[in-house]
Coordinates of C-alpha atoms in Angstrom, one line a residue:
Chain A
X1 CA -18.4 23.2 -24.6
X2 CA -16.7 20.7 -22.7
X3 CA -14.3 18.3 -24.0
X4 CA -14.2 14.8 -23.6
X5 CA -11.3 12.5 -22.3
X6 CA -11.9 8.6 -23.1
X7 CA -10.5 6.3 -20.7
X8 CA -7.2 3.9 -21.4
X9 CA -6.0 0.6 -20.1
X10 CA -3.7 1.5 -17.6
X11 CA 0.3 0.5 -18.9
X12 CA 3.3 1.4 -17.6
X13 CA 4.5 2.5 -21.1
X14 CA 1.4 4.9 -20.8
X15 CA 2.2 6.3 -17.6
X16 CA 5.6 6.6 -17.9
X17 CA 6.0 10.4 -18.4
X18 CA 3.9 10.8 -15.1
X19 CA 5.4 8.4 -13.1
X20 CA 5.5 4.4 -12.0
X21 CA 2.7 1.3 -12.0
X22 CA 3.1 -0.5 -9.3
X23 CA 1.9 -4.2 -10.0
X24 CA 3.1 -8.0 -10.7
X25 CA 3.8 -7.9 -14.5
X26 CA 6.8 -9.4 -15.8
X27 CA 8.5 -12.6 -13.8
X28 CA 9.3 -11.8 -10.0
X29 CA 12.6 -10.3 -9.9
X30 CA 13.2 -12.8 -6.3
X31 CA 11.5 -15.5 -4.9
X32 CA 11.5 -15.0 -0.9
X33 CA 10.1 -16.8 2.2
X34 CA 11.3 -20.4 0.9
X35 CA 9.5 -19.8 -2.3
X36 CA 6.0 -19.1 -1.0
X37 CA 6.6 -15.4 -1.9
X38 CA 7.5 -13.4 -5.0
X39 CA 8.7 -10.4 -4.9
X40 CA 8.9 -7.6 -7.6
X41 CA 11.1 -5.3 -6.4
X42 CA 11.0 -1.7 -6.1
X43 CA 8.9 -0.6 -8.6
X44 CA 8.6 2.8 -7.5
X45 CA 10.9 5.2 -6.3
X46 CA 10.2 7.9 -3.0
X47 CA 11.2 10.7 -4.7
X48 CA 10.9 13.8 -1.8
X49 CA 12.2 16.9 -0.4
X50 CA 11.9 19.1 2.5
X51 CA 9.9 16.4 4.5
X52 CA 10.7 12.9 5.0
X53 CA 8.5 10.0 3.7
X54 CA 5.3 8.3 5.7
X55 CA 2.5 6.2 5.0
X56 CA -1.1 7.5 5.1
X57 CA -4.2 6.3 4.6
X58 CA -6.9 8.2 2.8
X59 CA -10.8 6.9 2.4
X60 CA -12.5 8.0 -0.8
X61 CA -16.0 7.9 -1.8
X62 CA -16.1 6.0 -5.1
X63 CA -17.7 7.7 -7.9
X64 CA -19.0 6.8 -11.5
X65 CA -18.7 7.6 -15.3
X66 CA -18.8 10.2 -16.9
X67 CA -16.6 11.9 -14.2
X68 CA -16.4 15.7 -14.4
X69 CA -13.3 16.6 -14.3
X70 CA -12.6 20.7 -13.1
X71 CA -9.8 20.6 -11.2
X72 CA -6.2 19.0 -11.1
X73 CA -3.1 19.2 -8.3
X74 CA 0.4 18.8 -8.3
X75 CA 3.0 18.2 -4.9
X76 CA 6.3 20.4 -6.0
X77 CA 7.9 18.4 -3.0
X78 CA 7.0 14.5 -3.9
X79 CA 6.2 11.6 -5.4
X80 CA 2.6 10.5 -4.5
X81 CA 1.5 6.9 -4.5
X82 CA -1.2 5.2 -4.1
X83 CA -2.3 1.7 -3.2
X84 CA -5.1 0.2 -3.3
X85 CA -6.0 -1.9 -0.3
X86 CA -9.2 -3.5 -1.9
X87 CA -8.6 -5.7 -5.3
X88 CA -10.5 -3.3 -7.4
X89 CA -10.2 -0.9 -10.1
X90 CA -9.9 2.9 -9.7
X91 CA -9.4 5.7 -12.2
X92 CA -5.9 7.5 -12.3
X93 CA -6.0 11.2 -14.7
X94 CA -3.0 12.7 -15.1
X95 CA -1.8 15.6 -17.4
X96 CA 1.5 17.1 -18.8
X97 CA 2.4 20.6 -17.5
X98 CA 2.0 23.1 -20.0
X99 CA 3.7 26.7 -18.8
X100 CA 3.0 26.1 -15.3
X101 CA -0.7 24.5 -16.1
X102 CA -2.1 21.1 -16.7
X103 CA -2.5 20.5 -20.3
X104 CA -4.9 18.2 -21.9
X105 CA -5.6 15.4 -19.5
X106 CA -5.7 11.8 -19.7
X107 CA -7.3 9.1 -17.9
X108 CA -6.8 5.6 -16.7
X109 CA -8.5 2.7 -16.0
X110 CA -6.1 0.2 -13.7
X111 CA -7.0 -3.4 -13.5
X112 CA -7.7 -4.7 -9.8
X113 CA -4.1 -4.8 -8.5
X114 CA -2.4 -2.1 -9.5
X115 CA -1.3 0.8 -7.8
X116 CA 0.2 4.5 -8.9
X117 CA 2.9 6.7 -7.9
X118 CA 2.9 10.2 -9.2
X119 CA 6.3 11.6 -10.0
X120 CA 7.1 14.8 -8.7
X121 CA 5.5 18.1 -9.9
X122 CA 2.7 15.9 -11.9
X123 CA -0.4 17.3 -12.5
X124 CA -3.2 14.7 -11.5
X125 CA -6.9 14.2 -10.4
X126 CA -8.3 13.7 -7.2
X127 CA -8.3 10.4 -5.6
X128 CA -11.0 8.5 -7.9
X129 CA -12.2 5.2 -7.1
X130 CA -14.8 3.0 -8.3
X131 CA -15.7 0.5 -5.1
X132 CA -16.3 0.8 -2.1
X133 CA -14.7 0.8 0.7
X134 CA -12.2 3.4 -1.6
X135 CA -9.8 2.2 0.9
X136 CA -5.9 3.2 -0.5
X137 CA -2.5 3.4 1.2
X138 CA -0.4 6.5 0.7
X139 CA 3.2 7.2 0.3
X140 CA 3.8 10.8 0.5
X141 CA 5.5 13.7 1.9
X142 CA 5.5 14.7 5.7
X143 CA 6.8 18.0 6.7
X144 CA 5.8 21.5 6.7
X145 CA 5.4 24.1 4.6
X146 CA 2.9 24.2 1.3
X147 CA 3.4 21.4 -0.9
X148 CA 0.0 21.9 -3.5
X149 CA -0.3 23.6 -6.1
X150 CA -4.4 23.5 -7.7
X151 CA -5.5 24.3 -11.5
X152 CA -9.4 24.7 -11.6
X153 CA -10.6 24.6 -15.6
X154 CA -12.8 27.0 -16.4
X155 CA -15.0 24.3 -18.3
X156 CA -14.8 21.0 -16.8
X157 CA -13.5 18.0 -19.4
X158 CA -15.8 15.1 -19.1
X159 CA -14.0 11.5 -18.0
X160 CA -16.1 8.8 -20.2
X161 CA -15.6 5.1 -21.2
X162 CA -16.3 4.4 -24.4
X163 CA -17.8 1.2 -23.5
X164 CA -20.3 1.1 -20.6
X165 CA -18.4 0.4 -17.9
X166 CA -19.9 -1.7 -15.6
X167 CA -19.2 -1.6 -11.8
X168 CA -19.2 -4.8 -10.0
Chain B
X1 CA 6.7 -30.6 22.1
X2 CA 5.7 -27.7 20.3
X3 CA 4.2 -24.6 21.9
X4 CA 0.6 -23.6 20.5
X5 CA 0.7 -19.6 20.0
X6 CA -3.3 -18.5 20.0
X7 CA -4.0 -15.6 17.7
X8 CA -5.4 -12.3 18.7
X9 CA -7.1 -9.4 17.2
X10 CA -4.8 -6.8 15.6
X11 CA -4.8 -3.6 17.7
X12 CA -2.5 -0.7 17.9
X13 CA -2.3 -1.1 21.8
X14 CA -1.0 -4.5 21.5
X15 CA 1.2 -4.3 18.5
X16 CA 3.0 -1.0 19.7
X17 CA 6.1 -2.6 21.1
X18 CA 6.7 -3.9 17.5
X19 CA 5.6 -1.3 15.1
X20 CA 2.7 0.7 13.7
X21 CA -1.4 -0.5 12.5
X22 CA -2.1 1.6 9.5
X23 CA -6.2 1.7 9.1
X24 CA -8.6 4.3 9.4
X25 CA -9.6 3.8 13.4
X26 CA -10.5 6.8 15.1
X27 CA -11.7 10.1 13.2
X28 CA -9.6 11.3 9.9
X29 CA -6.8 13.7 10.5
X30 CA -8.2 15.9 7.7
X31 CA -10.8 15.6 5.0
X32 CA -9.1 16.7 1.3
X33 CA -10.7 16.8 -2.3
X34 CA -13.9 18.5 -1.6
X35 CA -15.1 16.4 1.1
X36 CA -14.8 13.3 -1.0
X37 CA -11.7 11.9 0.9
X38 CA -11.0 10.9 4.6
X39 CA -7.0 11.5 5.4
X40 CA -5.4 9.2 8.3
X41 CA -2.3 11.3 8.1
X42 CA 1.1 9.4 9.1
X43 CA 0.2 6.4 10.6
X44 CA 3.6 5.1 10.0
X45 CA 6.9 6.5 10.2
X46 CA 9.1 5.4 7.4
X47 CA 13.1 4.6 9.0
X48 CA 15.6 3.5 7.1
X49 CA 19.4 3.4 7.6
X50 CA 22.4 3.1 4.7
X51 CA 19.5 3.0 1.8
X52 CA 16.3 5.0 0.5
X53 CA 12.9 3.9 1.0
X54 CA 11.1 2.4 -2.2
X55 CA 7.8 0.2 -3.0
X56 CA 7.8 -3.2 -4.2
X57 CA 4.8 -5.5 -4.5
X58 CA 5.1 -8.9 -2.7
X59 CA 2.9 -11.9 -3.8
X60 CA 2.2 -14.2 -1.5
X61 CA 0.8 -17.9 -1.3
X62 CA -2.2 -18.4 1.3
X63 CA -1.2 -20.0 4.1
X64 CA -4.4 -21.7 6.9
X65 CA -4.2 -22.9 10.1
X66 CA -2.6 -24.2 11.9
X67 CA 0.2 -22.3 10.7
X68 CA 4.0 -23.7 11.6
X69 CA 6.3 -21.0 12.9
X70 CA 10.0 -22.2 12.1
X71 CA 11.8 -19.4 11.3
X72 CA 11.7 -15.4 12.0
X73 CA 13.5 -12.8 10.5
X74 CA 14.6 -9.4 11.4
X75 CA 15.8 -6.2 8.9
X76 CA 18.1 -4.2 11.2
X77 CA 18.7 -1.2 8.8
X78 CA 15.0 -0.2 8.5
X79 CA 10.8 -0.3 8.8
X80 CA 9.4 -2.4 6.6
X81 CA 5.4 -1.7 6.1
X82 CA 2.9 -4.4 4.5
X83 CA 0.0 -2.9 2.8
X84 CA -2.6 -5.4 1.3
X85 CA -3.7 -4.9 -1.6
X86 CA -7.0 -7.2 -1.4
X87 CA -9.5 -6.3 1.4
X88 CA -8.7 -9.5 3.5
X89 CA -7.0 -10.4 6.7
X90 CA -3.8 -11.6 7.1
X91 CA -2.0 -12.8 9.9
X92 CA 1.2 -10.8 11.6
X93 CA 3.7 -12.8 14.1
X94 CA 6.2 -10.8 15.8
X95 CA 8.1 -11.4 19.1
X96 CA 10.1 -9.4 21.3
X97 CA 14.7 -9.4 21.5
X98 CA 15.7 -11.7 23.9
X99 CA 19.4 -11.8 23.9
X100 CA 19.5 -11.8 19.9
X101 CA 17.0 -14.1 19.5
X102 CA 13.4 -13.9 18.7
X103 CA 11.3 -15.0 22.3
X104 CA 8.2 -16.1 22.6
X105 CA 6.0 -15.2 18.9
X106 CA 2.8 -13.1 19.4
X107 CA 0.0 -13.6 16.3
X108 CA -2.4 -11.3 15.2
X109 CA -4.5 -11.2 12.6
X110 CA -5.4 -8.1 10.9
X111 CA -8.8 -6.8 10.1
X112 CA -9.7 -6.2 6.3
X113 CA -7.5 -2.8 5.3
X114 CA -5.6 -2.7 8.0
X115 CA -1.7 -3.0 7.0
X116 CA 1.2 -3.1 9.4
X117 CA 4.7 -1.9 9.8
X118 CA 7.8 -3.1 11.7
X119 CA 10.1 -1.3 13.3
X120 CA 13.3 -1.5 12.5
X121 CA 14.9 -4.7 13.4
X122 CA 11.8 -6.1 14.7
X123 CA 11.6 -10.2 14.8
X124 CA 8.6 -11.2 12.5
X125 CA 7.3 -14.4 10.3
X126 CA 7.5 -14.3 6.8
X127 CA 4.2 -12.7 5.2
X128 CA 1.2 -14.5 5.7
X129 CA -1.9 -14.1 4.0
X130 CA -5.0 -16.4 4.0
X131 CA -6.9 -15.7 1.3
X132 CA -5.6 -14.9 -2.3
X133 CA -4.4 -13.2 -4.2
X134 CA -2.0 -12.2 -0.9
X135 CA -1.1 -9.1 -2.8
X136 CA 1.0 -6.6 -0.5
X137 CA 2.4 -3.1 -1.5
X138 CA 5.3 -3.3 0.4
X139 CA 7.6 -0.1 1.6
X140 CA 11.3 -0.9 2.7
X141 CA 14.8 -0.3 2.5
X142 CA 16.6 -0.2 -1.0
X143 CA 20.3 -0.4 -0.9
X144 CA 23.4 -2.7 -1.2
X145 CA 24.7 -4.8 1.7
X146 CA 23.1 -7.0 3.9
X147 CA 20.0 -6.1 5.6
X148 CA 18.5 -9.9 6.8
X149 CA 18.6 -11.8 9.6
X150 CA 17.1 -15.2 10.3
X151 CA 16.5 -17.3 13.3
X152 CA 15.6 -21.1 12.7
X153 CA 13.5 -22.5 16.1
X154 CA 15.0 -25.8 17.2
X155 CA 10.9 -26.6 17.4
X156 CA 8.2 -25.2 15.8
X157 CA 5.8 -23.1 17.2
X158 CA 2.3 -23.8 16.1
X159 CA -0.2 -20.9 15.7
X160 CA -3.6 -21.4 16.2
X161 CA -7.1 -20.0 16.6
X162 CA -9.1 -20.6 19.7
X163 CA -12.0 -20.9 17.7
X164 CA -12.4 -22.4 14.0
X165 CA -11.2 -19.5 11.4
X166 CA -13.6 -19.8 8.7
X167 CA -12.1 -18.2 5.5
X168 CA -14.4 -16.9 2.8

């Protein structure tokens, strides 16, 4: 039977045991470029090793609810972040590690804006958008060597809103 | 008299003296999650000297032409990567060292969900979107000490299209 995860707001109080929002809330922590820019500064750290740090880009085909959920990863070698380069919402599931396995997941709705980074060693979901173009940039570890670790479930959990969600 | 700079299309060709294009031209480097992910792997090198590499998010007002160039800047102890985080263009203005100074400004505008990066102590214009919310995940250098240089033009340059940019 499988189980049912209902989907949160995203908050950075939420996420913190898995790692950082990326986003505008609060006031700017600077104003740059003669005031026509704020900046909020460093709101996630790179957190890698055995590799340095690059930016990728990754293209995902967006998907809709309920999302069936049967298989989570983790990167023992670095924080994994991802930014959404179109203004829309994706889904971000996450889990704590439980003796070397994810535990009971939970799942994420971010509002158009917000972005993710994964501490190191979490246990989260594929890539998940809602839109297209899925478009997202990545911050990530480059180097050699394995750096993924995969947990298949052997029923899948079942990623609903409890509202209809309705894609735009 | 002030010297009209015409904008041209972003490519990697033409912006290779000055840093990296991060989109998803040519084929994916890898396909991940089942087939449900395209992975442009490493399409910028993150460098950064006397610091660590961290993510902010800039917020930017929309700027239109023609757009007055008084003023480039330069980070000497690292990249510094602009993501967008809408699916919009934006404009980029770099130019080449001459002596110290910044020489004659080249202006490009992007494509929707392509991002740029500088290289380390490139000369570039403050961040320029033209359509809001001119949100930018931004990767750069973290750390104490000065990392900023500025050059004020005795005249402005003025950037222009050839042809009318219609914004949407």
């Amino acid at each position: 039977m499988s189980q049912n995860i209902y989907i949160e707001p995203l908050t950075a109080a939420a996420f913190a045991p898995y790692g950082d929002v990326l986003d505008t809330s609060g006031a700017p922590d600077k104003m740059i470029n003669q005031g026509m820019c704020e900046r909020y500064h460093h709101r996630a750290t790179i957190d890698i090793v055995n590799g340095a740090a690059g930016i990728s880009i990754f293209k995902a085909t967006p998907r809709s609810f309920p999302i069936y959920l049967d298989m989570m990863e983790r990167h023992p070698e670095g924080t994994q972040a991802f930014l959404p380069m179109n203004f829309d919402a994706f889904v971000v599931i996450v889990a704590p590690d439980v003796n070397g396995a994810p535990g009971v997941p939970r799942a994420f709705l971010t509002a158009a804006g917000q972005g993710v980074s994964y501490n190191r060693g979490t246990w989260h979901g594929v890539l998940t958008p809602l839109h297209a173009p899925g478009l997202f940039a990545v911050v990530d570890r480059i180097g050699e060597g394995p750096n993924l670790e995969e947990h298949w479930f052997e029923t899948p959990f079942i990623i609903k809103t409890k509202h209809e969600y309705t894609s735009n």
